[in-house]
mmCIF file of C-alpha atoms in Angstrom:
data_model
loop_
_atom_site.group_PDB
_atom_site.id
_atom_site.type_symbol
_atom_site.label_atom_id
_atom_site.label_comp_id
_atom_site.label_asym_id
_atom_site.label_seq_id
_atom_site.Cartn_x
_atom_site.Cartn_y
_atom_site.Cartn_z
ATOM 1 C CA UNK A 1 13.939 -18.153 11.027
ATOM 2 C CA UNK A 2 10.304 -19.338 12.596
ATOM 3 C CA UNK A 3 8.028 -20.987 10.583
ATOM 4 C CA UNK A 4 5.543 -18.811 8.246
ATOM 5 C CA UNK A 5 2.431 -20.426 10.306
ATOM 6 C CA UNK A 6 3.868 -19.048 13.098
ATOM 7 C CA UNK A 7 4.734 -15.881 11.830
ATOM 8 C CA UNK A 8 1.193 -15.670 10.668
ATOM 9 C CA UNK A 9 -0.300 -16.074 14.052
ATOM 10 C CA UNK A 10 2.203 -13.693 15.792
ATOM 11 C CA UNK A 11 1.026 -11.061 12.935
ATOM 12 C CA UNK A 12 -2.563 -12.164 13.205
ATOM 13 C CA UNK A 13 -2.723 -11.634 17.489
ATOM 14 C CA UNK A 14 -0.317 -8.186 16.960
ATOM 15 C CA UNK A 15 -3.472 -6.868 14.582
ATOM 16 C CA UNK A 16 -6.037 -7.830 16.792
ATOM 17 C CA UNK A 17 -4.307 -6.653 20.222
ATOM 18 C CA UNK A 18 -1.954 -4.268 19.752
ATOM 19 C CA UNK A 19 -2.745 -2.239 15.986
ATOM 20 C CA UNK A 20 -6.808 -2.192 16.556
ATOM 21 C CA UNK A 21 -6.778 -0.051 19.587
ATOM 22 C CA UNK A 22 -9.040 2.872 19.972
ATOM 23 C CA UNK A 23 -9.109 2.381 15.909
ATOM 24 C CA UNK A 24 -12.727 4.027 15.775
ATOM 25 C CA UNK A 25 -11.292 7.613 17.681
ATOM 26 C CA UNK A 26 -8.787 7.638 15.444
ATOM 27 C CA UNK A 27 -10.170 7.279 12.711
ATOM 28 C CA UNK A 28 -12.775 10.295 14.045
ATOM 29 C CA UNK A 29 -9.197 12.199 14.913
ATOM 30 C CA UNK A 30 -7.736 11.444 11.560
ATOM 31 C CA UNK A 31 -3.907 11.292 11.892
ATOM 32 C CA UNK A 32 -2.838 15.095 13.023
ATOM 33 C CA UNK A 33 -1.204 13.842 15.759
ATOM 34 C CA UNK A 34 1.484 11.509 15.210
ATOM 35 C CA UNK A 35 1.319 10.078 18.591
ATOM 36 C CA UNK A 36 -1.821 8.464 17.545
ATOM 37 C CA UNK A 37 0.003 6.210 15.080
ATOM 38 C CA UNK A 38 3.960 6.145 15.914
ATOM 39 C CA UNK A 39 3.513 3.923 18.560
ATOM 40 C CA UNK A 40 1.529 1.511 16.661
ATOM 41 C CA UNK A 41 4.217 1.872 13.850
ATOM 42 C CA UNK A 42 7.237 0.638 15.980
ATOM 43 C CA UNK A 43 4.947 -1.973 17.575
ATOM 44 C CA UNK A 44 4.712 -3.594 14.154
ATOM 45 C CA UNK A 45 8.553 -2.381 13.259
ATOM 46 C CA UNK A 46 9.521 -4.637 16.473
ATOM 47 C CA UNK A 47 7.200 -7.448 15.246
ATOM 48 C CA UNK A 48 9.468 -7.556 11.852
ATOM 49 C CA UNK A 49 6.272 -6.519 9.287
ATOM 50 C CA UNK A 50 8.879 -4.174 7.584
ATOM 51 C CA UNK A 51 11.262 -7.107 7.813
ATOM 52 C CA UNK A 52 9.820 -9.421 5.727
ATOM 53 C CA UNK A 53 11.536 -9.474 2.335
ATOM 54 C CA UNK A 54 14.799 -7.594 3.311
ATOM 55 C CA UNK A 55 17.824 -9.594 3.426
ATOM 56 C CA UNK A 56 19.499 -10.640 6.715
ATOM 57 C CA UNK A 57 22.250 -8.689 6.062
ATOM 58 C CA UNK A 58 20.343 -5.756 6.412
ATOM 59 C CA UNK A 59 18.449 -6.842 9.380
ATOM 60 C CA UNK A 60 15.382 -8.433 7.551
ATOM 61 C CA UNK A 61 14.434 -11.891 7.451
ATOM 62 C CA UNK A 62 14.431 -12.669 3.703
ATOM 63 C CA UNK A 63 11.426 -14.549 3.420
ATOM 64 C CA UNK A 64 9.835 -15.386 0.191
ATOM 65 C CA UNK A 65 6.892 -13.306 -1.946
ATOM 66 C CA UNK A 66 4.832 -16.277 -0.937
ATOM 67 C CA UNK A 67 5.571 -16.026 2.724
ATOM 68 C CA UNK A 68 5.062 -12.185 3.203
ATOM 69 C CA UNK A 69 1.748 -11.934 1.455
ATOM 70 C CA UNK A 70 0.581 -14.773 3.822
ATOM 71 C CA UNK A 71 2.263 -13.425 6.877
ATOM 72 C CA UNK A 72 0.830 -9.676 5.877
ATOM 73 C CA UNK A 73 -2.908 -11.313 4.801
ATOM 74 C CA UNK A 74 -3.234 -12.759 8.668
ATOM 75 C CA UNK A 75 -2.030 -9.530 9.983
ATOM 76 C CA UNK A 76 -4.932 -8.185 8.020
ATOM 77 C CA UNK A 77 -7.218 -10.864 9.429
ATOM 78 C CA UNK A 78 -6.639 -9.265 13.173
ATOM 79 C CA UNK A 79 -5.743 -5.722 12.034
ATOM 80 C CA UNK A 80 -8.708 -2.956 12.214
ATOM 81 C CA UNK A 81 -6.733 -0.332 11.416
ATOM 82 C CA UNK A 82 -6.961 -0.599 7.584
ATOM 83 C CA UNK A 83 -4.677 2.732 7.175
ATOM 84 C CA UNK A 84 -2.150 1.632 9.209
ATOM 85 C CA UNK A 85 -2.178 -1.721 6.928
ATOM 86 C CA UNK A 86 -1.674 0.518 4.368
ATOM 87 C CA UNK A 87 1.407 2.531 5.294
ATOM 88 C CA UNK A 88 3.264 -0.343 6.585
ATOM 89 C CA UNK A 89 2.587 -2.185 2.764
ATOM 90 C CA UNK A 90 3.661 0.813 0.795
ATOM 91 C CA UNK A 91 6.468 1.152 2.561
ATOM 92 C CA UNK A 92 7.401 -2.321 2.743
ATOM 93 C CA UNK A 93 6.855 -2.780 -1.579
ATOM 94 C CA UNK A 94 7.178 0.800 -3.093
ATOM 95 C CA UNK A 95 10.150 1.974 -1.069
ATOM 96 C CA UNK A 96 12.016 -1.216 0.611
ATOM 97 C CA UNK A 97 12.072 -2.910 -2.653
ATOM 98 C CA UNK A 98 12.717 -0.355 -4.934
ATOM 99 C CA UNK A 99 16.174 0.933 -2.078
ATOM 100 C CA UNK A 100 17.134 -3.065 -2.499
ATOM 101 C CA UNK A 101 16.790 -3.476 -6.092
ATOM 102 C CA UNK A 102 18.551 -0.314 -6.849
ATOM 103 C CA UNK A 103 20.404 1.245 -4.122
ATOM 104 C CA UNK A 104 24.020 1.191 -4.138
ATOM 105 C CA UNK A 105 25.624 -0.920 -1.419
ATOM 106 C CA UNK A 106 26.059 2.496 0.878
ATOM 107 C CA UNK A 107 22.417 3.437 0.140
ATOM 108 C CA UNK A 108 21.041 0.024 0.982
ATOM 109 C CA UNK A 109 23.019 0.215 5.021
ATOM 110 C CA UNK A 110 22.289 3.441 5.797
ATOM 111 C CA UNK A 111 18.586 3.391 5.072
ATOM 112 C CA UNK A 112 17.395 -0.344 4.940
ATOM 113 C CA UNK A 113 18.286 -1.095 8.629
ATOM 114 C CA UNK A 114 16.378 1.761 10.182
ATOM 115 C CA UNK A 115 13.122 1.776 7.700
ATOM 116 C CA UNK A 116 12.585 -1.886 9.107
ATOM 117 C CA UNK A 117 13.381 -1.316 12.439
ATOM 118 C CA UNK A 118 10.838 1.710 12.715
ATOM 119 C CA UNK A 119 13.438 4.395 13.397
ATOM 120 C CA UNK A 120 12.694 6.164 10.028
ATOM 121 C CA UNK A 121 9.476 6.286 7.895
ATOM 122 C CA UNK A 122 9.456 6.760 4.067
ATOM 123 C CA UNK A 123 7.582 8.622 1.496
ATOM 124 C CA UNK A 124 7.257 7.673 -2.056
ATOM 125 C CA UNK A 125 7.133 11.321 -3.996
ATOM 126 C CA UNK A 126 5.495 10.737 -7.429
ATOM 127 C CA UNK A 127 1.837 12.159 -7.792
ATOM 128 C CA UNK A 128 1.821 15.627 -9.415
ATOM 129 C CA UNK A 129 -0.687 18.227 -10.035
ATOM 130 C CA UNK A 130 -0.757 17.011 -13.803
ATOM 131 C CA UNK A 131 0.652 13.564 -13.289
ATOM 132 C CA UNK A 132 -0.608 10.503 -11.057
ATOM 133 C CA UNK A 133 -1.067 7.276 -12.469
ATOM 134 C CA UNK A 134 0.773 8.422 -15.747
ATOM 135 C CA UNK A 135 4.064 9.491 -14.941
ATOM 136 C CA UNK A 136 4.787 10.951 -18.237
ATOM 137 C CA UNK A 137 3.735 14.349 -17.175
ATOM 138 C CA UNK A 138 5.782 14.635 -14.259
ATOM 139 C CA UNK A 139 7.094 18.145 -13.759
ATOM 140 C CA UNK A 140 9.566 18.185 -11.029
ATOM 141 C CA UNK A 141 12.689 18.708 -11.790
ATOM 142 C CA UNK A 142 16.605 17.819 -10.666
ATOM 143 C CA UNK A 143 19.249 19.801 -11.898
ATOM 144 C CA UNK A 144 22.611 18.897 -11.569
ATOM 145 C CA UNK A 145 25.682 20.733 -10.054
ATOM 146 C CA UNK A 146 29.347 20.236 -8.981
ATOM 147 C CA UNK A 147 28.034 18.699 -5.997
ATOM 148 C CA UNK A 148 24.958 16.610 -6.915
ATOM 149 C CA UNK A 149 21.461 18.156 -7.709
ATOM 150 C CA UNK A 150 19.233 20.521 -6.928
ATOM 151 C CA UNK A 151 15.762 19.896 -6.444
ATOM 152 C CA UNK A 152 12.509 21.660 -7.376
ATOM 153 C CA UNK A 153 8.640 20.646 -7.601
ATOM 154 C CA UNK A 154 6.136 19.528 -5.622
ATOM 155 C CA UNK A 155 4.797 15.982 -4.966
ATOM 156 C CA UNK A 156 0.727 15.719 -4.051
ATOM 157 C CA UNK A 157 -1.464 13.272 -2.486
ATOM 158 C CA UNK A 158 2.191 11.521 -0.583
ATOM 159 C CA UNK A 159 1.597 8.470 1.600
ATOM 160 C CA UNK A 160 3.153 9.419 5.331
ATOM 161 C CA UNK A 161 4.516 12.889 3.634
ATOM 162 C CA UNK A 162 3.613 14.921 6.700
ATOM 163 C CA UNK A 163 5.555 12.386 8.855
ATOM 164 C CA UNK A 164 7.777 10.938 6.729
ATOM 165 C CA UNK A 165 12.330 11.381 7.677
ATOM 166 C CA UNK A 166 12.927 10.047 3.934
ATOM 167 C CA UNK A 167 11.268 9.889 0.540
ATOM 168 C CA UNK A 168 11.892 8.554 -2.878
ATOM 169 C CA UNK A 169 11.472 11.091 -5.512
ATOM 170 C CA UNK A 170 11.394 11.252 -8.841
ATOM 171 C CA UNK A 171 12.166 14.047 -10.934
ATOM 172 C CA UNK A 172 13.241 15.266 -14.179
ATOM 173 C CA UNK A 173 16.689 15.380 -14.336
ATOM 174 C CA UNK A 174 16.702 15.880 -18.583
ATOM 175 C CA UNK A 175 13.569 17.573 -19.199
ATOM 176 C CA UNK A 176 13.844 17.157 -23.195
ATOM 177 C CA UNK A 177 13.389 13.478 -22.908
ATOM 178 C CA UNK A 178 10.052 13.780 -20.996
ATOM 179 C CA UNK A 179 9.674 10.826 -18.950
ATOM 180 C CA UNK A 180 12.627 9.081 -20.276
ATOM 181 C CA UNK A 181 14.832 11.446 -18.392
ATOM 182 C CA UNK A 182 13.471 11.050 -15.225
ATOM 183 C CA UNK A 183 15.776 10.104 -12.489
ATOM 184 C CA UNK A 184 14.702 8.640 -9.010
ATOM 185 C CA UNK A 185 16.561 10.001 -5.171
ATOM 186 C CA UNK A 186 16.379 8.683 -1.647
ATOM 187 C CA UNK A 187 15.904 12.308 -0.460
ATOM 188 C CA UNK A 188 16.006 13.426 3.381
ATOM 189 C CA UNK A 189 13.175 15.157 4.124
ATOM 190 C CA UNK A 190 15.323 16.932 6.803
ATOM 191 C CA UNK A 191 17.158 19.214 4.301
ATOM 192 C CA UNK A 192 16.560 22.856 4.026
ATOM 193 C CA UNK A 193 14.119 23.959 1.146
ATOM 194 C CA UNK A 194 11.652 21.215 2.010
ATOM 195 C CA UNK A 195 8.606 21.845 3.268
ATOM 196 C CA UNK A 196 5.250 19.718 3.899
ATOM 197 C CA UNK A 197 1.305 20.448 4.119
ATOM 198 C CA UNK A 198 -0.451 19.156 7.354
ATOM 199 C CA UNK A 199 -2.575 15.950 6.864
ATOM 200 C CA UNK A 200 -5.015 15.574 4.300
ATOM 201 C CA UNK A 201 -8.206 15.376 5.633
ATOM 202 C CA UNK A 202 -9.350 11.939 3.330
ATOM 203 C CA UNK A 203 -12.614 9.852 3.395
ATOM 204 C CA UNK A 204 -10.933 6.777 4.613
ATOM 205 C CA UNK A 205 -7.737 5.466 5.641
ATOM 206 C CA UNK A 206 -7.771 8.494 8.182
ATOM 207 C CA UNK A 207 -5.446 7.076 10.689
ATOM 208 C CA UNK A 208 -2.364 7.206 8.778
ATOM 209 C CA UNK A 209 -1.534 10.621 7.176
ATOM 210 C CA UNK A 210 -1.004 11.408 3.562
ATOM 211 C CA UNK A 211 -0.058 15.185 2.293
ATOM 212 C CA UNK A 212 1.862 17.660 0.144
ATOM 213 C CA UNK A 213 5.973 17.881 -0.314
ATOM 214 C CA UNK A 214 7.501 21.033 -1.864
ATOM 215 C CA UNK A 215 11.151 21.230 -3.393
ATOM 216 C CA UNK A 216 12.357 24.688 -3.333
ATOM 217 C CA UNK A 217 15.917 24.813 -4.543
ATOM 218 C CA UNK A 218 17.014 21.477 -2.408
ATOM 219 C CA UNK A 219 20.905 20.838 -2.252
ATOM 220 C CA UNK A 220 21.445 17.229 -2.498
ATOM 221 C CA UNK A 221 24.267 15.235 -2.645
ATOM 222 C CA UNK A 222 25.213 12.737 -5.676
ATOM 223 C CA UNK A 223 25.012 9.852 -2.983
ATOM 224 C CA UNK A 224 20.968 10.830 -3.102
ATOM 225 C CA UNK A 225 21.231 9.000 -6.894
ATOM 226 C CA UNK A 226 19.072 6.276 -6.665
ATOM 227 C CA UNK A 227 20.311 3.901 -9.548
ATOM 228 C CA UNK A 228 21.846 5.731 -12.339
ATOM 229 C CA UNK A 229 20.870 8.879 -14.443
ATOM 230 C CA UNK A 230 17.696 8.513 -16.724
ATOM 231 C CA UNK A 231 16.831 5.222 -15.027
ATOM 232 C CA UNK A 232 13.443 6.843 -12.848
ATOM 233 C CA UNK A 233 10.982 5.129 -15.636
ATOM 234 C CA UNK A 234 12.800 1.951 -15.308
ATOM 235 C CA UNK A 235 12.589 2.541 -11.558
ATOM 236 C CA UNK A 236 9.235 3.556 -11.543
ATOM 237 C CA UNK A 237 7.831 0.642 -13.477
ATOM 238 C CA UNK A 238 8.855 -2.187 -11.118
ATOM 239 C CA UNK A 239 7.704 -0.378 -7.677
ATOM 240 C CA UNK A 240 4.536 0.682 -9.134
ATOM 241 C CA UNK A 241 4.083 -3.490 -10.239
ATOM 242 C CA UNK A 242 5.584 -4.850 -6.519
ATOM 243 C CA UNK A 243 2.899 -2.148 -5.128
ATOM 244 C CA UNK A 244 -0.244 -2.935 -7.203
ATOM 245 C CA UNK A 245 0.500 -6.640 -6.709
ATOM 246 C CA UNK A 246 1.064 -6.983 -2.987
ATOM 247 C CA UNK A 247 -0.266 -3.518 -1.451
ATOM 248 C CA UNK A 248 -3.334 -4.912 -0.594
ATOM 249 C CA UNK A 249 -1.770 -8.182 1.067
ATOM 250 C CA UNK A 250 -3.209 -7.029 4.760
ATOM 251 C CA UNK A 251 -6.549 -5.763 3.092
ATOM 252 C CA UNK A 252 -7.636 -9.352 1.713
ATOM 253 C CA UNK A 253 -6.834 -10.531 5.074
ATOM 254 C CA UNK A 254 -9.620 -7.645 6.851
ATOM 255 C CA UNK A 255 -11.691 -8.488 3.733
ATOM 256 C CA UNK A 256 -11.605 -12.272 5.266
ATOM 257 C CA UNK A 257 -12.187 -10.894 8.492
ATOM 258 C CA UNK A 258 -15.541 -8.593 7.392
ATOM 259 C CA UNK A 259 -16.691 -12.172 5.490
ATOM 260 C CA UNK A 260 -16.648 -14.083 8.337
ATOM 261 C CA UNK A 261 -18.229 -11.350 10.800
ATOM 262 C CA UNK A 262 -21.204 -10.843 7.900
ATOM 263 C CA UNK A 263 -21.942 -14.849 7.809
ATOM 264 C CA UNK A 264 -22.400 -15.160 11.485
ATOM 265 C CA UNK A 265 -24.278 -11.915 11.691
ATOM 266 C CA UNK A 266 -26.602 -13.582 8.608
ATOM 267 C CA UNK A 267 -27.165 -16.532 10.853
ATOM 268 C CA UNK A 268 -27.679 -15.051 14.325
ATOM 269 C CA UNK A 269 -30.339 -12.177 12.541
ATOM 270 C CA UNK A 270 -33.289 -13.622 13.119
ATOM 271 C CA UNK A 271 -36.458 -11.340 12.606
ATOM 272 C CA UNK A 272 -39.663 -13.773 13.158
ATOM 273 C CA UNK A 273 -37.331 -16.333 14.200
ATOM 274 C CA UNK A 274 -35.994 -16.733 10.636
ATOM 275 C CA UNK A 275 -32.213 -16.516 10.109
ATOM 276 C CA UNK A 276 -31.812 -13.985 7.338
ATOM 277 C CA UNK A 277 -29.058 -16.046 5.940
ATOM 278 C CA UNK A 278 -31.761 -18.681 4.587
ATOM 279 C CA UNK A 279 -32.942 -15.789 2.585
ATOM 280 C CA UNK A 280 -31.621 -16.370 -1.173
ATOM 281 C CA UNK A 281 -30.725 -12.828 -1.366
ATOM 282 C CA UNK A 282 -28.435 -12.668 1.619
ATOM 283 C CA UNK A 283 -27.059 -16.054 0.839
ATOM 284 C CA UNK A 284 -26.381 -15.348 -2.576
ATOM 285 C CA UNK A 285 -24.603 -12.115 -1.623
ATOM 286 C CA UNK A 286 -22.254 -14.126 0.950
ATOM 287 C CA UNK A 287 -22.135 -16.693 -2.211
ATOM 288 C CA UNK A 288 -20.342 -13.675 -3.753
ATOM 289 C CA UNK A 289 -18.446 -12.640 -0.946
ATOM 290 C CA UNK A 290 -16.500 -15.726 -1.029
ATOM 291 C CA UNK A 291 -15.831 -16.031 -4.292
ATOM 292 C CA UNK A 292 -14.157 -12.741 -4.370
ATOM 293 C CA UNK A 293 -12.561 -13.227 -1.461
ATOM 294 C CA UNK A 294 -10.948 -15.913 -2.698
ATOM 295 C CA UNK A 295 -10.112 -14.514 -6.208
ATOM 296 C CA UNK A 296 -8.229 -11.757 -4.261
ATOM 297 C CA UNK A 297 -6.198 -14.307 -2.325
ATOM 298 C CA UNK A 298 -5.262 -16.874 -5.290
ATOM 299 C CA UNK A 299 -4.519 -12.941 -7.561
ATOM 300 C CA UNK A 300 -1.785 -12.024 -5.055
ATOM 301 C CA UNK A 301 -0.211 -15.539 -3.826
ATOM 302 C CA UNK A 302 -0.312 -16.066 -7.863
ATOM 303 C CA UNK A 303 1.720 -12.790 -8.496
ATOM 304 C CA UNK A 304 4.122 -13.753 -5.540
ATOM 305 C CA UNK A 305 4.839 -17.256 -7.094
ATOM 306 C CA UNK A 306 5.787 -15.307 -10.067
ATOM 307 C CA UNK A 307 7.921 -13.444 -8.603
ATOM 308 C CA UNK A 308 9.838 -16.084 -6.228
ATOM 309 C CA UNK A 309 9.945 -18.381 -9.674
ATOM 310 C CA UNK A 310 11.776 -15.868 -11.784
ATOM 311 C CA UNK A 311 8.732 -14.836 -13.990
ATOM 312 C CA UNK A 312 8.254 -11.265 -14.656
ATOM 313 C CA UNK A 313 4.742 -10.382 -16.565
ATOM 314 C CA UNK A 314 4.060 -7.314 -16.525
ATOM 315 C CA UNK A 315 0.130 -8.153 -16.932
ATOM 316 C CA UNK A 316 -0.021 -9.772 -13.517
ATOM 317 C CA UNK A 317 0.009 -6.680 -11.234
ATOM 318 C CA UNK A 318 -2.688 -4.959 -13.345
ATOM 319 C CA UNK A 319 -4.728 -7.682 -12.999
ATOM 320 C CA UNK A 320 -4.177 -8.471 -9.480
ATOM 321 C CA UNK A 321 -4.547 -4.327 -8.854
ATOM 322 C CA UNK A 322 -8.203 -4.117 -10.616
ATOM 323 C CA UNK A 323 -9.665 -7.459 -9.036
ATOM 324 C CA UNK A 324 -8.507 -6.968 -5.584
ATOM 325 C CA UNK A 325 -9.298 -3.416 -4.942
ATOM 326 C CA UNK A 326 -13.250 -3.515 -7.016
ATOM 327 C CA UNK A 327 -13.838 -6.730 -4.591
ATOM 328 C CA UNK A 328 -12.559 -5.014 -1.534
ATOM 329 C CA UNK A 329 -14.971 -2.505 -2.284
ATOM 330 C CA UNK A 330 -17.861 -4.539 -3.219
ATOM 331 C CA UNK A 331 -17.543 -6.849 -0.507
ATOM 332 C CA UNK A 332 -17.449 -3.760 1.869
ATOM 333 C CA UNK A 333 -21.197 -2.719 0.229
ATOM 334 C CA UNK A 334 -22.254 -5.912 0.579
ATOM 335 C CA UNK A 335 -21.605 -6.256 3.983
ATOM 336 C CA UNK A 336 -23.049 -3.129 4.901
ATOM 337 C CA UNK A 337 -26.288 -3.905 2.702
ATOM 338 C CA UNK A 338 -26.036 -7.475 5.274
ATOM 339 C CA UNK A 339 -25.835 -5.581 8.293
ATOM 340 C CA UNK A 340 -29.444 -3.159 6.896
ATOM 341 C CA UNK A 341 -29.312 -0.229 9.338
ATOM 342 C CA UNK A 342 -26.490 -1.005 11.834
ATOM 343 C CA UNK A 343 -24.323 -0.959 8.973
ATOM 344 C CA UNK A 344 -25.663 2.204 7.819
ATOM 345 C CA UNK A 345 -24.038 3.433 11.464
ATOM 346 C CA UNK A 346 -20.691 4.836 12.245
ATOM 347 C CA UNK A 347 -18.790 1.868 13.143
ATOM 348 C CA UNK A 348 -17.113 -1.411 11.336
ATOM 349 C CA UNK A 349 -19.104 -1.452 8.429
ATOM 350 C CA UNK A 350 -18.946 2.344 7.309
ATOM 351 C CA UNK A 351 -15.104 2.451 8.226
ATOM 352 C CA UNK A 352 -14.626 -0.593 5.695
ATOM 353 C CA UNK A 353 -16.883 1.291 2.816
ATOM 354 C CA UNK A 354 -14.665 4.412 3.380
ATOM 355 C CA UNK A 355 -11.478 2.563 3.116
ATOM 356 C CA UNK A 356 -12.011 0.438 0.577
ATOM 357 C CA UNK A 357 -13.699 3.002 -1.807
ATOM 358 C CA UNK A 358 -9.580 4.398 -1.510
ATOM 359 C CA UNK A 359 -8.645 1.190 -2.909
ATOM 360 C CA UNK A 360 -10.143 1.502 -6.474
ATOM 361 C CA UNK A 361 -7.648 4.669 -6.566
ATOM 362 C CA UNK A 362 -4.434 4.155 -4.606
ATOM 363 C CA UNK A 363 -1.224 2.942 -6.802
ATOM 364 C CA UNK A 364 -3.108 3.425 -10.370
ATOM 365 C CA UNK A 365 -6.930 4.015 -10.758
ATOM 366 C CA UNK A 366 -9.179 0.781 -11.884
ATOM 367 C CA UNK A 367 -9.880 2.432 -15.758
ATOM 368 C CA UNK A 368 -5.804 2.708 -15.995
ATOM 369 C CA UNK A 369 -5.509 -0.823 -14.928
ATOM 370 C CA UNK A 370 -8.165 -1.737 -17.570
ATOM 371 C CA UNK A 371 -6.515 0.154 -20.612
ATOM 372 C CA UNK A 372 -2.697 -1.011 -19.171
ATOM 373 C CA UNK A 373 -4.531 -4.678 -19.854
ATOM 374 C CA UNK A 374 -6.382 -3.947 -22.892
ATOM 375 C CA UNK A 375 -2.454 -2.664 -24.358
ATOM 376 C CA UNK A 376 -1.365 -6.171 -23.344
ATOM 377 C CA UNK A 377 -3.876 -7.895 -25.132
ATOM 378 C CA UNK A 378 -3.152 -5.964 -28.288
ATOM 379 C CA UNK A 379 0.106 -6.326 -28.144
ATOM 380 C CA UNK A 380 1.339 -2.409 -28.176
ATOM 381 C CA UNK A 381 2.927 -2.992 -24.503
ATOM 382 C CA UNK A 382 4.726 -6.019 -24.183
ATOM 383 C CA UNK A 383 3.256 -8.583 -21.260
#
């Protein structure tokens, strides 16, 4: 297995080269046509940025928390394409990880190999009408037969749902326990009964879609049984951590990126001869740029030691969530107040402002983050 620093700079050259191509029309095109994206998918498939923390067995590489956020932050440092670093993440620690963790030995070869190789895409089906960062009022439902189950609801607001071959769904599957009987399935999205809304059109992270499933009376098998019955909370509760804590792996790396871009623009704007970085203002604003740049970085490599130690506190991705996505976003604004009018134009510095602003929502809003912490403070949810 190569080195991390040079997996880093193979990830850092395939963002700049290969994933920011015509990133500015797509983003105008959004992501109706798959075309725009698929290509750009497999290219970081082949690359092995889905391969990072599967097994060899299964065709992955194995590597360490430590090593994949690194690897995934310098393929954010070259990446432009912020929605693409998106998809690939969510797939990588809300699907991968929860198929590994869970997945019976059958369910881990028949879907692990071609997820990281590019040949197959997943969803992860949880959002509801009436339930999105608290699953408790998930209606969907799985009822089961002779055969296995059959499925009904409908899943809003799905990473990749228009595109997606697979999902992971969650669903009732004993409806008087609430959430506590909520069951999880690796579901093919080829089956009959399932259907799928075009792509959302979204303020930011255009180039990647997100959209609608509906479940109408889908027949599937027993095998679809991700973990055992009952255990979707359980199930649930660890993806939702991997993905607050490391989602945003690739975004800290473009948040780098923007930081560096903004303190070279500060010196080379020089109205009257003046660089506007000696202006306190402007320097105090990169002064707080930095520091939350780095805050971001240290919150996620911190979670990933965690994790590669053993240590499982369930404050950490809460914390790491709310930080990292309010200073993605207020670095963005910064940078855009930096840049005065050109950064009031459509271009680097409004794309980032749209994106980010998705951040402060995406895997758990920042007030949910804030009461989950203020619970483990007091005590009533266990840290």
């Amino acid at each position: 297995m190569r080195p991390i620093g040079e997996k880093c700079e193979t990830f850092r050259s395939l963002g700049k080269e290969v994933l920011s191509a015509d990133v500015e029309e797509r983003d105008k095109r959004g992501a109706k046509d798959a075309a725009d994206w698929r290509a750009l998918w497999r290219a970081a498939a082949d690359a092995g940025v889905l391969a990072l923390t599967v097994p060899e067995q299964f065709g992955g590489e194995g590597r360490s928390f430590l090593d994949a956020v690194q690897a995934l932050h310098a393929l954010g440092e070259g990446c432009r394409d912020n929605g693409m670093l998106l998809g690939l993440n969510g797939q990588l620690w809300a699907m991968q990880k929860s198929i590994l963790e869970f997945g019976s030995e059958e369910q881990k070869s028949a879907w692990l190999p071609v997820l990281i190789n590019g040949d197959a895409i997943c969803a992860h089906a949880v959002t509801e009408t009436n339930s999105g960062s608290d699953v408790t009022g998930i209606r969907a439902t799985a009822q089961k037969t002779q055969n296995g189950y059959v499925l009904n609801g409908e899943k809003i607001w799905i990473g990749m749902a228009p595109a997606a071959d697979v999902a992971q769904v969650f669903a009732l599957t004993n409806p008087d326990l609430g959430a506590w009987g909520m069951s999880a399935f690796i579901v093919d999205l080829n089956l009959p009964g399932i259907s799928r809304s075009a792509p959302y059109e979204k303020t930011g992270h255009r180039t990647v879609p997100t959209g609608k499933l509906v479940f109408e009376n889908v027949e599937i098998p027993q095998a679809s049984l991700l973990g055992s019955e009952g255990s979707g909370h359980a199930i649930f509760n660890l993806s939702i951590a991997w993905e607050r804590s490391f989602i945003f792996s690739s975004h800290v790396g473009a948040m780098k990126r923007q930081l560096d871009e903004t303190v070279l623009f500060a010196r080379d704007r020089a109205p009257n001869g003046r660089p506007i970085i000696n202006n306190q203002t402007v320097s105090n604003r990169l002064a707080d740029m930095q520091v939350r740049y780095e805050i971001a970085r240290l919150l996620i490599e911190n979670a990933a030691r965690e994790l590669d130690a053993g240590i499982q506190n369930r404050m950490t991705p809460s914390v790491a969530k709310l930080q990292v996505a309010e200073s993605l976003l207020e670095n963005a604004l910064d940078a855009q107040r930096i840049n005065g009018a050109s950064g009031y134009l459509t271009g680097e510095c409004e794309r980032m402002v749209r994106d980010m602003a998705g951040t402060i929502t995406l895997g758990g809003t920042s007030d949910i983050q804030r009461l989950l912490i203020a619970a483990y403070q007091k005590g009533s949810v266990k840290a």
